[in-house]
XYZ file of N, CA and C in Angstrom:
711
model
N 300.955 144.374 85.068
C 302.304 144.044 86.358
C 301.603 143.538 87.130
N 300.663 144.013 87.601
C 299.347 143.260 88.509
C 299.980 144.057 89.527
N 300.800 144.555 89.699
C 300.558 146.317 90.855
C 299.502 146.785 91.678
N 299.148 147.001 92.504
C 297.785 147.611 92.647
C 297.620 148.945 93.705
N 299.315 149.804 93.737
C 299.859 151.097 94.129
C 299.656 151.675 93.082
N 299.268 153.182 93.200
C 298.655 153.849 92.081
C 300.278 154.055 92.202
N 300.629 154.458 92.733
C 302.162 155.026 92.502
C 303.356 154.144 91.792
N 302.973 153.049 91.058
C 304.195 151.558 91.192
C 303.487 151.782 89.421
N 301.655 151.332 89.730
C 301.520 151.417 88.084
C 300.101 152.026 87.935
N 299.370 153.119 87.912
C 298.124 153.810 87.722
C 296.823 152.846 87.461
N 297.836 151.956 86.022
C 296.372 151.690 85.640
C 296.080 149.903 85.735
N 297.351 149.606 86.647
C 297.037 148.663 86.878
C 296.013 148.394 88.741
N 296.287 149.463 89.292
C 295.535 150.188 90.404
C 294.470 150.540 89.966
N 293.974 151.166 88.851
C 292.766 151.864 88.784
C 291.953 150.891 88.930
N 292.422 148.868 88.380
C 291.538 148.312 87.561
C 290.852 147.209 89.146
N 292.347 147.245 90.128
C 292.115 146.250 91.070
C 291.446 147.573 92.599
N 291.444 148.342 91.788
C 290.456 149.785 92.604
C 288.437 149.757 92.368
N 288.684 149.339 90.924
C 287.276 148.965 90.796
C 287.121 147.453 91.102
N 287.553 146.436 91.197
C 287.145 145.007 91.704
C 287.367 145.403 92.957
N 287.582 146.002 93.297
C 287.680 146.153 94.987
C 286.257 146.797 95.142
N 285.586 148.065 94.816
C 284.856 149.043 94.966
C 283.673 147.862 95.142
N 283.639 146.870 93.302
C 282.037 146.179 93.790
C 281.853 145.453 94.213
N 283.067 144.710 95.053
C 283.287 143.246 95.904
C 282.803 144.004 96.754
N 282.892 144.932 97.662
C 282.625 145.798 99.054
C 281.280 145.932 98.680
N 281.396 146.165 97.466
C 279.558 146.473 97.449
C 278.750 146.039 97.312
N 279.047 144.244 96.933
C 278.002 143.975 96.926
C 277.806 143.102 98.474
N 279.115 142.918 99.191
C 279.142 142.811 100.258
C 277.712 142.941 100.757
N 277.790 144.768 101.154
C 276.750 146.240 101.332
C 275.341 145.659 101.787
N 275.431 145.131 99.790
C 274.639 145.228 99.448
C 274.110 144.313 98.028
N 274.305 143.092 98.540
C 273.786 142.488 97.640
C 275.067 142.290 96.152
N 274.257 141.022 95.368
C 275.337 140.946 94.008
C 276.279 140.241 93.959
N 277.098 139.254 92.982
C 277.682 138.444 92.852
C 278.202 137.234 93.538
N 276.219 137.078 93.771
C 275.964 135.290 94.294
C 275.933 135.981 95.667
N 275.495 137.197 96.088
C 275.893 136.918 97.928
C 273.909 138.540 97.581
N 273.076 136.756 98.088
C 271.715 137.945 98.264
C 271.439 139.393 98.677
N 270.377 139.430 98.421
C 270.225 140.911 97.746
C 269.612 141.782 99.817
N 269.038 140.793 100.259
C 269.050 140.740 101.817
C 269.833 141.790 102.530
N 270.932 140.796 102.601
C 272.323 141.664 103.799
C 272.392 143.293 103.316
N 271.813 143.811 102.785
C 271.303 145.296 102.972
C 270.477 145.405 103.866
N 270.518 144.801 104.617
C 269.104 144.477 106.102
C 270.288 144.447 107.245
N 270.640 143.697 106.840
C 271.858 142.929 107.924
C 272.587 144.176 108.378
N 272.936 144.629 110.238
C 274.072 145.247 110.794
C 275.141 145.942 109.735
N 275.448 146.955 109.711
C 276.555 147.148 109.104
C 277.445 148.517 109.628
N 278.601 148.246 110.330
C 279.407 149.264 110.113
C 280.892 149.656 110.162
N 281.553 150.352 109.087
C 282.648 150.889 108.927
C 283.599 151.144 109.614
N 284.488 150.275 110.033
C 285.215 151.155 111.908
C 286.636 150.870 110.980
N 287.028 152.261 112.101
C 288.802 152.788 111.659
C 289.321 152.876 113.228
N 290.528 151.610 113.271
C 291.399 151.862 114.171
C 292.349 152.052 113.451
N 292.524 152.748 114.590
C 294.142 153.344 114.545
C 294.567 152.937 115.578
N 296.532 153.601 115.489
C 298.130 153.355 115.847
C 297.913 154.094 116.822
N 297.872 153.444 118.395
C 298.638 154.979 119.534
C 299.408 155.625 118.667
N 299.654 156.988 119.600
C 301.091 157.568 119.509
C 302.483 157.419 120.573
N 303.565 157.524 119.064
C 305.068 156.637 119.625
C 305.710 158.788 119.289
N 304.945 158.905 120.123
C 306.009 161.460 120.155
C 304.968 161.796 119.226
N 305.244 162.746 118.900
C 303.882 164.258 118.415
C 305.348 164.109 117.308
N 304.065 164.249 116.192
C 304.762 164.093 114.717
C 304.067 165.892 113.867
N 304.989 165.934 113.133
C 304.711 167.209 112.009
C 303.440 167.617 111.850
N 302.574 168.022 112.158
C 301.470 168.141 110.781
C 300.138 168.964 111.014
N 299.037 168.573 110.417
C 298.399 169.856 109.477
C 297.095 170.418 110.248
N 296.513 170.541 110.937
C 295.498 170.916 111.247
C 294.523 171.620 111.227
N 293.232 170.732 111.077
C 291.720 170.616 110.483
C 291.340 172.016 110.957
N 291.569 171.888 112.457
C 290.516 172.634 113.617
C 291.574 173.742 114.011
N 290.760 175.015 114.178
C 290.969 176.140 115.335
C 293.116 176.471 114.052
N 294.006 177.074 114.730
C 294.845 177.314 114.889
C 295.769 176.040 113.720
N 296.158 177.184 112.436
C 296.797 176.025 111.190
C 298.050 175.462 112.046
N 298.461 176.789 112.293
C 300.066 176.425 112.137
C 300.759 174.618 113.636
N 301.166 174.659 113.063
C 301.999 172.995 113.236
C 302.506 173.930 114.966
N 302.789 172.302 115.890
C 303.510 172.988 116.681
C 305.127 173.147 117.144
N 305.423 172.664 115.848
C 306.596 173.537 115.159
C 306.637 174.440 114.992
N 305.623 175.945 114.532
C 305.161 177.014 115.018
C 305.188 177.065 113.155
N 305.344 175.690 112.461
C 304.610 176.282 111.129
C 303.581 176.110 110.447
N 303.510 176.365 109.245
C 302.001 176.351 109.001
C 302.354 175.228 107.804
N 302.450 174.261 107.630
C 302.886 172.709 106.407
C 301.156 172.945 105.302
N 301.571 172.634 104.335
C 301.100 172.855 103.132
C 301.269 171.578 102.890
N 300.170 171.035 101.878
C 299.870 169.655 101.540
C 300.984 169.199 100.564
N 301.807 167.913 101.139
C 303.343 167.300 100.497
C 304.732 167.908 101.172
N 304.691 168.744 101.884
C 305.668 168.871 102.875
C 306.122 167.207 103.388
N 307.655 167.427 103.027
C 308.230 166.619 103.424
C 308.162 166.026 104.817
N 307.766 167.285 106.283
C 308.406 166.928 107.583
C 307.207 166.576 107.845
N 305.819 166.419 107.058
C 305.095 165.862 107.173
C 304.818 164.238 108.108
N 303.960 164.370 109.227
C 304.125 162.844 109.157
C 306.169 162.446 109.970
N 306.617 163.161 110.491
C 308.204 163.113 110.848
C 308.692 163.439 111.807
N 308.773 162.609 113.554
C 308.661 163.761 115.022
C 309.343 164.618 115.028
N 308.962 165.253 115.520
C 308.550 167.217 116.122
C 310.180 166.927 116.800
N 310.616 165.800 117.726
C 312.142 165.595 118.379
C 312.760 164.615 118.386
N 313.082 163.853 117.397
C 313.968 162.711 116.573
C 314.860 161.475 118.106
N 314.998 162.638 118.505
C 315.935 161.968 119.774
C 314.930 161.604 120.459
N 313.662 162.071 120.982
C 312.420 161.534 122.067
C 312.490 160.320 121.085
N 312.038 160.292 119.817
C 310.555 159.783 119.342
C 311.079 158.283 119.557
N 309.619 157.606 120.095
C 309.326 156.264 119.976
C 309.750 155.289 118.862
N 310.797 155.192 118.270
C 310.919 155.105 116.536
C 311.045 152.637 116.687
N 311.522 152.594 118.104
C 311.482 150.955 118.322
C 310.088 150.540 118.548
N 309.263 151.207 119.137
C 307.719 151.291 119.626
C 307.074 150.779 118.272
N 307.033 152.392 117.430
C 306.778 152.432 116.349
C 307.103 150.756 115.342
N 308.096 150.594 115.374
C 308.439 149.760 113.877
C 307.576 148.479 115.301
N 308.058 147.884 116.543
C 306.981 146.530 116.618
C 305.273 147.121 116.500
N 305.693 148.604 116.599
C 303.546 148.341 116.531
C 303.304 147.756 115.046
N 303.739 148.776 113.262
C 303.746 147.928 112.526
C 303.993 146.225 112.620
N 304.936 145.824 113.808
C 304.687 144.489 113.256
C 303.813 143.773 113.740
N 303.695 143.636 115.102
C 302.505 143.549 115.616
C 300.695 143.542 115.193
N 300.876 144.657 113.912
C 299.097 145.224 114.179
C 298.505 143.881 113.209
N 298.818 143.101 112.723
C 297.889 141.902 112.242
C 297.533 140.872 113.150
N 298.705 140.315 114.658
C 298.320 139.863 115.761
C 297.285 141.044 116.293
N 297.166 142.091 116.477
C 296.459 143.116 117.830
C 294.741 143.234 116.564
N 294.943 142.984 115.308
C 293.875 142.585 114.938
C 292.746 141.214 115.080
N 293.839 140.245 114.928
C 293.353 139.238 115.394
C 293.013 139.245 116.981
N 292.956 140.200 117.588
C 292.460 139.690 119.395
C 291.377 140.703 119.618
N 291.517 141.216 118.507
C 290.475 142.875 118.025
C 288.902 141.799 118.311
N 289.475 141.166 117.069
C 288.296 140.164 116.204
C 287.948 139.336 117.538
N 288.777 138.783 118.023
C 288.148 137.668 119.464
C 287.478 138.181 120.892
N 287.539 139.373 121.027
C 286.855 140.403 121.837
C 286.034 140.799 121.125
N 285.827 141.508 119.448
C 284.565 141.221 119.265
C 283.033 140.935 119.165
N 284.045 139.242 119.302
C 282.721 138.152 119.405
C 282.745 137.588 120.430
N 283.603 137.995 121.561
C 283.191 138.076 123.126
C 282.129 138.738 122.753
N 282.609 139.984 123.108
C 281.226 140.968 123.645
C 280.079 141.014 122.928
N 279.869 140.747 121.407
C 279.127 139.854 120.633
C 277.989 139.185 121.803
N 278.434 138.021 121.856
C 278.391 137.212 122.386
C 277.395 137.019 123.968
N 278.225 137.930 124.464
C 277.783 138.468 125.986
C 276.314 139.007 125.479
N 276.183 140.207 124.782
C 275.646 141.431 124.871
C 274.335 139.857 124.246
N 273.935 138.940 123.552
C 273.523 137.776 123.124
C 273.284 136.424 124.427
N 273.488 136.545 125.535
C 273.657 135.868 126.571
C 273.451 134.346 126.058
N 274.932 134.011 125.490
C 275.354 132.900 124.760
C 277.013 132.871 125.076
N 277.467 131.453 125.140
C 279.060 131.356 125.380
C 279.191 131.261 124.207
N 280.629 131.914 124.512
C 281.191 132.648 122.648
C 281.245 131.255 121.435
N 281.245 130.002 122.023
C 281.374 128.976 120.954
C 280.613 128.318 120.786
N 278.998 129.292 120.938
C 278.017 128.607 120.736
C 277.784 129.665 120.285
N 277.985 131.204 119.693
C 277.835 132.246 119.153
C 277.783 131.797 117.730
N 278.099 131.541 116.560
C 278.228 130.833 115.402
C 276.097 129.652 114.842
N 275.840 129.534 116.846
C 274.923 128.725 116.037
C 273.679 130.346 116.257
N 273.954 131.969 116.621
C 272.770 132.434 116.891
C 273.227 133.824 116.406
N 274.817 134.158 115.857
C 274.986 135.189 114.294
C 275.938 134.600 114.037
N 276.562 135.567 112.818
C 277.506 135.683 112.527
C 278.859 136.488 111.961
N 279.114 137.226 112.116
C 280.237 138.184 112.034
C 281.671 138.207 110.775
N 281.105 138.926 109.660
C 281.779 139.124 108.745
C 282.144 139.938 108.590
N 283.159 140.159 107.915
C 284.492 141.620 107.170
C 285.324 141.260 106.475
N 285.766 142.315 105.526
C 286.550 142.390 104.912
C 286.992 144.543 105.691
N 288.753 144.355 106.349
C 289.306 145.497 106.226
C 290.535 145.032 105.195
N 290.883 146.024 104.973
C 292.599 147.003 104.592
C 293.192 147.614 105.911
N 294.844 147.223 105.357
C 295.362 148.485 106.324
C 296.161 149.254 105.950
N 296.025 150.743 106.229
C 296.622 152.254 105.772
C 297.829 152.511 106.191
N 298.624 152.872 105.663
C 299.578 153.135 106.170
C 299.832 155.244 106.421
N 299.851 154.815 107.613
C 298.886 156.633 108.093
C 300.207 157.709 107.913
N 299.618 158.819 107.301
C 301.707 159.412 106.574
C 302.625 159.627 108.064
N 302.120 159.360 109.407
C 304.068 159.082 110.516
C 304.324 157.567 110.167
N 303.822 156.732 109.445
C 304.487 155.556 108.779
C 303.921 154.243 109.288
N 302.939 155.089 110.222
C 301.726 153.532 110.758
C 300.579 153.139 110.590
N 300.669 151.917 110.828
C 299.458 150.832 110.065
C 297.924 151.528 110.991
N 297.418 151.410 110.524
C 295.613 151.697 111.020
C 295.256 150.985 110.154
N 293.639 150.629 110.278
C 293.009 149.566 109.394
C 291.773 149.983 109.536
N 291.563 150.208 108.595
C 289.835 150.749 108.175
C 289.243 148.797 108.073
N 287.724 148.794 108.435
C 287.089 147.589 108.444
C 285.729 147.879 108.363
N 284.745 146.640 107.151
C 283.337 146.791 107.194
C 282.700 145.735 107.735
N 282.077 145.861 108.835
C 282.283 145.029 109.726
C 280.354 144.551 109.688
N 280.348 143.621 109.014
C 278.814 142.935 109.197
C 277.911 141.764 110.115
N 276.677 142.005 110.181
C 276.097 140.278 111.405
C 275.449 139.893 110.034
N 275.331 139.240 110.349
C 274.742 137.634 109.660
C 274.012 136.823 110.787
N 272.700 135.961 109.883
C 272.370 135.207 110.867
C 272.947 134.081 110.987
N 272.624 132.714 111.408
C 273.236 131.396 111.525
C 273.772 130.922 110.449
N 273.332 130.794 109.289
C 273.285 130.370 107.925
C 273.833 131.451 107.428
N 274.484 132.770 107.384
C 275.197 133.776 106.907
C 274.799 134.605 106.760
N 275.354 135.304 105.188
C 274.305 135.992 104.907
C 273.172 135.267 103.765
N 272.933 135.052 104.218
C 271.417 134.271 103.472
C 270.259 134.024 104.442
N 270.865 134.469 105.431
C 269.658 134.694 107.142
C 269.864 135.742 107.613
N 269.337 136.411 108.057
C 268.696 137.477 109.209
C 269.793 137.261 110.497
N 269.837 138.404 111.051
C 270.379 137.940 112.382
C 268.907 138.365 113.481
N 269.523 137.798 114.450
C 268.211 138.296 116.066
C 267.636 139.748 115.756
N 266.618 139.699 115.967
C 266.291 141.303 116.197
C 267.169 142.161 116.909
N 267.601 141.552 118.080
C 268.809 142.366 119.201
C 269.066 142.766 118.948
N 270.381 141.599 117.172
C 271.468 142.421 116.779
C 271.389 143.277 115.914
N 271.543 144.376 116.725
C 271.389 146.145 115.607
C 272.237 146.212 115.633
N 272.204 147.621 114.611
C 273.529 148.243 113.929
C 274.258 148.944 115.440
N 273.110 149.476 116.457
C 274.082 150.587 117.177
C 274.977 149.581 118.339
N 274.408 148.309 118.807
C 274.735 147.554 119.057
C 276.205 146.702 118.311
N 276.141 146.078 117.326
C 277.763 146.068 116.461
C 279.044 147.447 117.033
N 277.924 148.259 116.262
C 279.340 149.532 116.230
C 279.706 149.853 117.691
N 278.764 149.631 119.573
C 279.234 149.491 120.145
C 280.268 149.060 120.833
N 280.182 147.290 120.435
C 280.767 145.975 120.206
C 282.248 146.215 119.676
N 282.369 147.316 118.663
C 283.252 147.302 118.041
C 284.240 148.064 118.910
N 283.418 148.878 119.338
C 284.307 150.622 120.346
C 285.383 149.400 121.752
N 284.290 148.980 122.218
C 284.015 148.563 123.324
C 285.669 146.923 123.199
N 285.396 146.228 122.293
C 286.560 145.611 122.236
C 287.780 146.168 121.453
N 287.894 147.071 120.105
C 288.998 148.693 120.481
C 289.710 148.196 121.288
N 289.056 149.241 122.621
C 289.563 149.406 124.157
C 290.159 148.254 124.661
N 289.585 147.435 124.217
C 290.184 146.015 125.679
C 291.293 144.558 124.438
N 291.635 145.273 123.276
C 292.227 144.367 122.826
C 293.800 144.772 122.875
N 294.837 143.551 122.952
C 296.452 144.271 123.604
C 296.238 142.997 123.382
N 298.385 143.099 123.040
C 298.584 141.694 123.539
C 300.437 141.758 123.778
N 300.844 141.473 123.593
C 302.305 140.931 124.719
C 303.829 141.894 123.133
N 304.592 142.045 123.555
C 305.427 142.194 122.601
C 306.207 141.304 122.977
N 307.712 141.723 122.556
C 309.221 141.335 122.737
C 309.922 142.414 124.188
N 310.749 142.359 125.247
C 311.073 142.485 126.395
C 312.688 142.895 125.603
N 312.988 144.442 125.604
C 314.507 144.834 124.773
C 314.913 146.101 125.654
N 316.157 145.218 126.164
C 316.081 146.175 126.747
C 316.348 146.026 127.996
N 315.316 145.617 128.850
C 314.977 145.473 129.986
C 312.920 146.291 130.210
N 312.763 146.423 128.463
C 311.680 147.310 128.709
C 310.592 145.975 128.458
N 309.263 146.137 128.500
C 308.529 144.851 128.614
C 307.349 145.535 127.332
N 306.853 145.163 126.372
C 306.615 145.643 125.098
C 304.811 144.952 125.674
N 303.640 145.859 125.125
C 302.897 145.764 125.267
C 301.878 146.383 124.045
N 301.228 146.028 123.154
C 300.381 146.811 122.208
C 298.577 146.721 122.292
N 298.358 148.557 122.089
C 297.213 148.716 121.856
C 296.449 148.888 120.584
N 295.689 149.281 120.181
C 294.810 150.986 119.661
C 295.110 152.170 120.163
N 295.400 152.989 119.449
C 294.912 154.555 119.421
C 293.390 155.430 120.245
N 294.123 155.708 120.625
C 292.435 156.799 121.413
C 291.445 156.873 120.236
N 292.005 157.429 119.053
C 290.460 157.264 117.916
C 290.489 156.550 116.855
N 289.374 155.887 117.322
C 288.031 154.799 117.065
C 286.819 155.790 116.672
N 286.750 155.448 115.331
C 285.968 155.168 115.109
C 284.773 154.799 114.027
N 283.707 154.716 114.473
C 282.649 153.996 113.788
C 281.487 154.552 113.120
N 281.305 153.838 111.594
C 279.512 154.905 111.432
C 278.906 153.461 111.275
N 277.375 153.824 111.168
C 276.688 152.749 111.169
C 276.017 152.979 109.230
N 275.938 152.041 108.397
C 276.088 152.143 107.039
C 274.373 152.222 107.055
N 274.272 153.043 106.358
C 272.913 153.009 105.573
C 272.649 152.963 104.307
N 272.197 152.229 103.701
C 271.242 152.052 102.095
C 270.849 153.753 101.903
N 269.981 154.724 102.618
C 270.038 155.495 102.006
C 270.909 157.031 101.435
N 271.001 157.990 101.626
C 270.755 158.861 101.041
C 271.372 159.629 102.139
N 269.891 159.909 103.383
C 269.969 160.257 104.255
C 271.672 160.095 105.079
N 271.972 161.555 106.141
C 273.523 160.823 106.463
C 273.825 161.886 108.059
N 273.638 160.986 109.362
C 273.017 161.856 109.976
C 274.894 162.034 110.563
N 275.364 162.289 111.759
C 276.275 162.568 112.255
C 277.359 160.550 112.683
N 276.849 159.792 112.313
C 277.678 158.839 113.143
C 277.625 157.661 111.881
N 276.181 157.727 110.790
C 276.285 156.426 109.929
C 277.078 157.292 108.589
N 277.507 155.880 107.094
C 277.697 156.313 106.078
C 276.606 155.287 104.908
N 276.841 156.036 103.355
C 276.385 155.289 102.956
C 277.110 154.005 102.431
N 276.778 152.509 101.924
C 276.728 151.442 100.803
C 277.641 152.782 100.127
N 277.702 153.562 99.148
C 278.878 153.520 97.864
C 279.361 154.124 98.311
N 279.765 155.109 99.629
C 280.553 156.127 99.821
C 281.617 154.875 100.374
N 281.202 153.941 101.690
C 282.065 152.983 102.305
C 283.005 152.131 101.038
N 282.167 151.605 99.439
C 283.054 151.288 99.147
C 284.060 151.444 97.791
N 283.676 152.849 98.272
C 284.941 153.980 96.930
C 286.488 154.275 98.388
N 286.090 154.261 99.043
C 287.096 154.576 100.634
C 287.731 153.230 100.209
N 287.277 152.235 101.098
C 287.649 150.978 100.809
C 288.901 150.707 99.884
N 288.528 150.951 99.082
C 288.806 150.686 97.061
C 290.381 151.509 96.897
N 289.835 152.685 97.658
C 291.151 153.939 97.405
C 291.988 153.955 98.656
N 291.900 153.154 99.377
C 292.872 152.837 100.743
C 293.558 151.855 99.978
N 292.872 150.525 99.394
C 293.704 149.557 99.080
C 294.285 149.577 97.959
N 294.017 150.316 97.044
C 295.478 151.118 96.424
C 296.174 151.751 96.165
N 296.221 152.660 97.389
C 297.067 154.232 98.125
C 298.294 153.799 97.824
N 299.124 154.333 97.831
C 300.896 154.199 97.721
C 301.616 154.009 97.087
């Protein structure tokens, strides 16, 4: 049937998951007409989340297991992700956030290229002559119904994946640039009932440097795990 959602068609979703895994893995370590040397290029796995539009029921991973409502929610509880106070929750903002999330991602990429160009000491219009930014992303709905993005971002040389970037283009520089660009990205929304809206990403911005080895420090992750995560998110729902 071609549906990639696990809740709709598990068999088609599994096929799509495997295809996605191999495509992402190739972009990280080579294969499928992508040179093996991309494994030496700076690569970061980033997660950009939505802001809060009001407190929701949730499960606590640290400290007390109790939700702010006083209950301890089990996995699969239908209350998870729903507003604690429906009368005060900003439903309009949540709906508009989801509608504007793709445009906000585009603005983030604009700021990311600007930030990297500044680090390189070149105008943004000349950045492609020094380094190219390649990425693959997937949008996932959080339990509270808001979109957030998972992305694999890679720096290549001026000729793309076949050339390495300059020595100044390190994984650490890329991770720092992602965090800075995510905090700067903002777009204007419509004015509703006299209130002007603007949208930015939430405070939870996660960046993990992708390594080829099995060794993982606190801010790193392996290629295989990244490919597995993206494939899973692409078929979720």
